[in-house]
GROMACS .gro file of C-alpha atoms in nm:
model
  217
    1UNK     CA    1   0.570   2.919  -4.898
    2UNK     CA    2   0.666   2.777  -4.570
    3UNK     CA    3   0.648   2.408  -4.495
    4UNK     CA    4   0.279   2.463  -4.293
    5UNK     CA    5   0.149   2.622  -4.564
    6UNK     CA    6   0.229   2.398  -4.793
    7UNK     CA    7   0.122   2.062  -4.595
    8UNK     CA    8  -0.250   2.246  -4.564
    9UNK     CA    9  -0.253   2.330  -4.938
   10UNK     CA   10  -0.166   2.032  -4.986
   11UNK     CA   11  -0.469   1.871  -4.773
   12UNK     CA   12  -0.726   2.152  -4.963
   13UNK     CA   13  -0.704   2.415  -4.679
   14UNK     CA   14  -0.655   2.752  -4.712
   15UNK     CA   15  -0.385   2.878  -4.562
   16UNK     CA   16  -0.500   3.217  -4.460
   17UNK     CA   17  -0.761   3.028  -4.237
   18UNK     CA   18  -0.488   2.919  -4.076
   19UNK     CA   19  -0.305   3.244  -3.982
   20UNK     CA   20  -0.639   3.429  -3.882
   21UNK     CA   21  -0.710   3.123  -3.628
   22UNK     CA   22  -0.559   3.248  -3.247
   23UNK     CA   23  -0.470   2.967  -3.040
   24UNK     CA   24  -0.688   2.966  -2.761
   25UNK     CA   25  -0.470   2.954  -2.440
   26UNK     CA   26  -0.531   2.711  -2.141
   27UNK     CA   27  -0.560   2.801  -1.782
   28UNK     CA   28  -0.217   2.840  -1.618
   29UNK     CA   29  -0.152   2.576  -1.350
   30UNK     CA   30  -0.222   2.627  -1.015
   31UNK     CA   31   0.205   2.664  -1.000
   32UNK     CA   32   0.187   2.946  -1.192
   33UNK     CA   33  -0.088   3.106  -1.022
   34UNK     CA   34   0.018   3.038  -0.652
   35UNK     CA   35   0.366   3.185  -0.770
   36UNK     CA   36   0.198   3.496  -0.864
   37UNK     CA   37  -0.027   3.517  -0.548
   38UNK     CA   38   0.287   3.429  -0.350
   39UNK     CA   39   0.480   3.747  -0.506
   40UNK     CA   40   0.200   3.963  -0.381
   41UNK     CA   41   0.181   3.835  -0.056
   42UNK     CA   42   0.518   3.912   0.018
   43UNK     CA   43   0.449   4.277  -0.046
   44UNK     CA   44   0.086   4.277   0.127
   45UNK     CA   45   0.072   4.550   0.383
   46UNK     CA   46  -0.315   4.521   0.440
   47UNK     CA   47  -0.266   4.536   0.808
   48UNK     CA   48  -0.011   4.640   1.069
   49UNK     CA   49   0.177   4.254   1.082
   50UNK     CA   50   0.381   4.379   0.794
   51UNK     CA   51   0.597   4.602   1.018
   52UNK     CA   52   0.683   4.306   1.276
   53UNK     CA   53   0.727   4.055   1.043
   54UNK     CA   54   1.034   3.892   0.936
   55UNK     CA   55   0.905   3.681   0.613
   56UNK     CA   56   0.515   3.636   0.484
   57UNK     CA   57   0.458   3.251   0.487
   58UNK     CA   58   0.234   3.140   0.232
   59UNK     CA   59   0.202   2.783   0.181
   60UNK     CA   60   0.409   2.463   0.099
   61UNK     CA   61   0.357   2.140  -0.084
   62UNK     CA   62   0.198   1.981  -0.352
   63UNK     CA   63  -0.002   2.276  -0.526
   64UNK     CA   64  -0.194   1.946  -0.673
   65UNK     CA   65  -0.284   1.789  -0.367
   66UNK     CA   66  -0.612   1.622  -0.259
   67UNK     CA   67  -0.584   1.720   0.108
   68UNK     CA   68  -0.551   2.104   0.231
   69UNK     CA   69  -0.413   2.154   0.618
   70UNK     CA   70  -0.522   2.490   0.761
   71UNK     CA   71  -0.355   2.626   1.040
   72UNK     CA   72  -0.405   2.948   1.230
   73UNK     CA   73  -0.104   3.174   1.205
   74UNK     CA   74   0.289   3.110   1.140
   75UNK     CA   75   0.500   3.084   1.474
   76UNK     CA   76   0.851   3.251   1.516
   77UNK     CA   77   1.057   2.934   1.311
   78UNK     CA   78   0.777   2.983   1.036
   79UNK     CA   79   0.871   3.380   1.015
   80UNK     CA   80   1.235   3.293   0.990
   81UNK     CA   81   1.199   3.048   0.769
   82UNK     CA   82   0.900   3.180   0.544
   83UNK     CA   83   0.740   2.809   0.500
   84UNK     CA   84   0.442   2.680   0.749
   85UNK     CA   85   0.476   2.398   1.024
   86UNK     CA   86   0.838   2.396   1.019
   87UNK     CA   87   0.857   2.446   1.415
   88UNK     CA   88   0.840   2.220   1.709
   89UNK     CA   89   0.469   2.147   1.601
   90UNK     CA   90   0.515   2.155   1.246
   91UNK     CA   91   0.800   1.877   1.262
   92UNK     CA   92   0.547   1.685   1.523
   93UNK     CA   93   0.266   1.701   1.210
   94UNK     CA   94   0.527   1.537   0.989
   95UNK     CA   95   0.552   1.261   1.218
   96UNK     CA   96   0.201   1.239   1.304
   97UNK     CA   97   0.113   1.209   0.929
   98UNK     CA   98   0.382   0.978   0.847
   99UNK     CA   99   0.253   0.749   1.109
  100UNK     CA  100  -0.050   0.681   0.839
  101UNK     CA  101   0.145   0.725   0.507
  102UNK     CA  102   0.068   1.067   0.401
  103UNK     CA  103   0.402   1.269   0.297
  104UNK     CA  104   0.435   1.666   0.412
  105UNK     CA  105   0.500   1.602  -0.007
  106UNK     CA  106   0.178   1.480  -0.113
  107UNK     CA  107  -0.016   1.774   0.087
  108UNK     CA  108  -0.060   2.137   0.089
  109UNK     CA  109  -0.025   2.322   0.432
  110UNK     CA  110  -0.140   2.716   0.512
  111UNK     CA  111  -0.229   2.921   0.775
  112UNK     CA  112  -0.548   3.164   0.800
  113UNK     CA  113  -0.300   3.482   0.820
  114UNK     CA  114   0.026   3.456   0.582
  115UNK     CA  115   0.239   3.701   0.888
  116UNK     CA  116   0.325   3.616   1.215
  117UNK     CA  117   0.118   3.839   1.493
  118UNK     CA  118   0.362   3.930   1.709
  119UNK     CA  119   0.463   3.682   2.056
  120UNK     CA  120   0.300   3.453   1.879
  121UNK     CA  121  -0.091   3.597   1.989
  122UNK     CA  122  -0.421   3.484   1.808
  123UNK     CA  123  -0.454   3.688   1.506
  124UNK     CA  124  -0.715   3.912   1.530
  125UNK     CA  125  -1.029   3.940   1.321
  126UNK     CA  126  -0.954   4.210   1.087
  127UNK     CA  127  -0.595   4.065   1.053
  128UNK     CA  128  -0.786   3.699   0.936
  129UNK     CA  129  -1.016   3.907   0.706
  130UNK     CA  130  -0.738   4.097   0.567
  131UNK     CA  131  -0.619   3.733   0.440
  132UNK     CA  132  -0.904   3.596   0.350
  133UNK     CA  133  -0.864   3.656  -0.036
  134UNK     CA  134  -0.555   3.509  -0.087
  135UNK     CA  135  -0.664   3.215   0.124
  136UNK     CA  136  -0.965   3.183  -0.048
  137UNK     CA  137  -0.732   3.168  -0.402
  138UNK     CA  138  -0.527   2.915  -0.259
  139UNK     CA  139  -0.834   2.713  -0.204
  140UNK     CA  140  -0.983   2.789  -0.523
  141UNK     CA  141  -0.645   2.687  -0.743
  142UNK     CA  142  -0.489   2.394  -0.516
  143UNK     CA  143  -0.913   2.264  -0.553
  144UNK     CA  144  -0.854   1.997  -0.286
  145UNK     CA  145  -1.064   1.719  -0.228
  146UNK     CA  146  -1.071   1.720   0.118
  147UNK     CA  147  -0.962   2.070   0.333
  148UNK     CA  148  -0.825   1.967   0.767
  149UNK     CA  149  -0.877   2.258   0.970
  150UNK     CA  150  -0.550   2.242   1.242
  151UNK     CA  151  -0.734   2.352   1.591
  152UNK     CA  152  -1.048   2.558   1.736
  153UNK     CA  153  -0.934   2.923   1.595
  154UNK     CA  154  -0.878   2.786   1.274
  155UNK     CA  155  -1.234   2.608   1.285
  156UNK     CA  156  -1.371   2.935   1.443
  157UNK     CA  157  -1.267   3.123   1.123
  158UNK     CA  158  -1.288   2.899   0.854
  159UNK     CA  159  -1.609   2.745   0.928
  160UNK     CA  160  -1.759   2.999   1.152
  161UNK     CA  161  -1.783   2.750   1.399
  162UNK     CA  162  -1.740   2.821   1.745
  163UNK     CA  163  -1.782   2.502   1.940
  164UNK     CA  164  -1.567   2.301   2.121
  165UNK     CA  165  -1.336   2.086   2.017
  166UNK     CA  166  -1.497   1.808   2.158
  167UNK     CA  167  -1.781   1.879   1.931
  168UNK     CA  168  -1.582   1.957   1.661
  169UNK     CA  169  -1.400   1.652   1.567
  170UNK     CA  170  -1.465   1.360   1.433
  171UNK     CA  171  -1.764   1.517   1.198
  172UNK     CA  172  -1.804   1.683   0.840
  173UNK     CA  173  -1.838   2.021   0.795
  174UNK     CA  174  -1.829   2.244   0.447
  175UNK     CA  175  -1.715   2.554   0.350
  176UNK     CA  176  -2.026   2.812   0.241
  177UNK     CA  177  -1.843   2.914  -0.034
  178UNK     CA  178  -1.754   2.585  -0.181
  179UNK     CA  179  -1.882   2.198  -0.175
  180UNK     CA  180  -1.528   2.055   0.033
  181UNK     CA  181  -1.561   1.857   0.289
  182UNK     CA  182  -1.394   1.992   0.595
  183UNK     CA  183  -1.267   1.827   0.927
  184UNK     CA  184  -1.152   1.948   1.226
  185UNK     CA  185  -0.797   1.813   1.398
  186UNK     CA  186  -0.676   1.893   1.742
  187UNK     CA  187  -0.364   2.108   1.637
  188UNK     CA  188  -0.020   1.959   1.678
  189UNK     CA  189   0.081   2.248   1.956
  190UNK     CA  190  -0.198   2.082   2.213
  191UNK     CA  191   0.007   1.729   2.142
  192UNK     CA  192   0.336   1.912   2.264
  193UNK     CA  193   0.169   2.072   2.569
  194UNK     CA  194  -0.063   1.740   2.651
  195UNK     CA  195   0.135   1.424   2.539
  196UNK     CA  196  -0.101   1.240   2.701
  197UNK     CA  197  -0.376   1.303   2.457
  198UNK     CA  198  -0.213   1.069   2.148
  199UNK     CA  199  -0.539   0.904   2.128
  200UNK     CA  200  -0.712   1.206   2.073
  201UNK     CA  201  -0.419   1.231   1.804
  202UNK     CA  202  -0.470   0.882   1.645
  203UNK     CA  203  -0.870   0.939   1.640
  204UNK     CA  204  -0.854   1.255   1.403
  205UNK     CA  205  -0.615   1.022   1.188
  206UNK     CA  206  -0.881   0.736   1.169
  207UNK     CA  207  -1.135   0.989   1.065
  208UNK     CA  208  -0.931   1.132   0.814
  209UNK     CA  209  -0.885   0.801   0.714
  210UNK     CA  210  -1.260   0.733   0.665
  211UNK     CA  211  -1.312   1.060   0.520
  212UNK     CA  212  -1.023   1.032   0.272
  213UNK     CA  213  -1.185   0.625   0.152
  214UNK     CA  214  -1.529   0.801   0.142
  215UNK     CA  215  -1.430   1.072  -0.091
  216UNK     CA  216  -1.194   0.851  -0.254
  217UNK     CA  217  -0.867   1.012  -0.227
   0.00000   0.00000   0.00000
């Protein structure tokens, strides 16, 4: 008799209830599950960017984190590299979010489409539909609190919104699929070709800010 069996005879159990019991197993974390997802992605060949591309890039940070940055579609340093925002406007984001104490560490950051459309064009429709499962995953396991939407196309496919960006920012939107509360940012790539426009910048912060207090994260 083995040492278990023993302690539950011991304690008036039998130990055949034990053996016939199955451990009931817990949901894998959202690690484990955006590895998996990851794995596939890098084989996806849904649509025709899988013959130009270099690497799929499919996220990168905190698979925890409360806040969710969407951009629209990895750039040329993205496709080498095979991580998002890691370009002239990526390295711009850091900054810009550093400025009000959130870490590129403490964040997750995708795109709509997880392979680069080729000279860096808008990616079409079907190619955004084509991702739209394994962006909806990501959402579903990373469960952020609070999901920032990086420019108009993004907006335009995310939220189905096709507005300005004047009348886009600064306001809540959410997802139909799910109860997130959703914001709107001018994309780090307008900051590069309008320095000018830091206010702009610093607004979508502030909101954030507000947004972040009101939902408590």
């Amino acid at each position: 008799m083995n040492k278990t069996n023993q302690y539950l005879n011991e304690m008036g159990i039998e130990s055949f209830w034990y053996k016939n019991t199955k451990k009931i197993s817990s949901k894998p974390p959202p690690t484990a599950n955006l590895m998996s997802l990851e794995k596939i992605v890098s084989n996806c060949t849904k649509c025709e960017l899988h013959k130009t591309r270099n690497k799929t890039v499919f996220g990168d940070g905190n698979t925890s984190a409360k806040i969710l940055f969407i951009g629209e579609a990895p750039g040329r340093e993205e496709d080498k590299e095979g991580k998002p925002f890691v370009g002239r406007a990526g390295r711009l984001l850091t900054e810009v979010l550093d400025s009000v104490g959130l870490s590129r560490k403490n964040i997750y950051i995708t795109n709509t489409v997880k392979c680069r459309p080729p000279s860096n064009r808008n990616p079409s429709d079907e190619e955004v539909e084509y991702c739209a499962d394994y962006l909806e995953k990501q959402i579903e396991e990373i469960n952020p609190k609070i999901i920032v939407l990086l420019g108009r196309i993004a907006a335009d496919r995310i939220i189905k919104n096709e507005n300005s960006m004047s009348e886009l920012r600064k306001k809540t939107f959410f997802l139909e699929s799910k109860n997130i509360p959703t914001i709107v940012f001018y994309h780090p790539a307008y900051l590069l070709r309008n320095p000018k426009e830091k206010r702009k910048v610093w607004e979508d912060l502030m909101y954030l800010k507000s947004v972040m207090k009101e939902y408590d994260c």
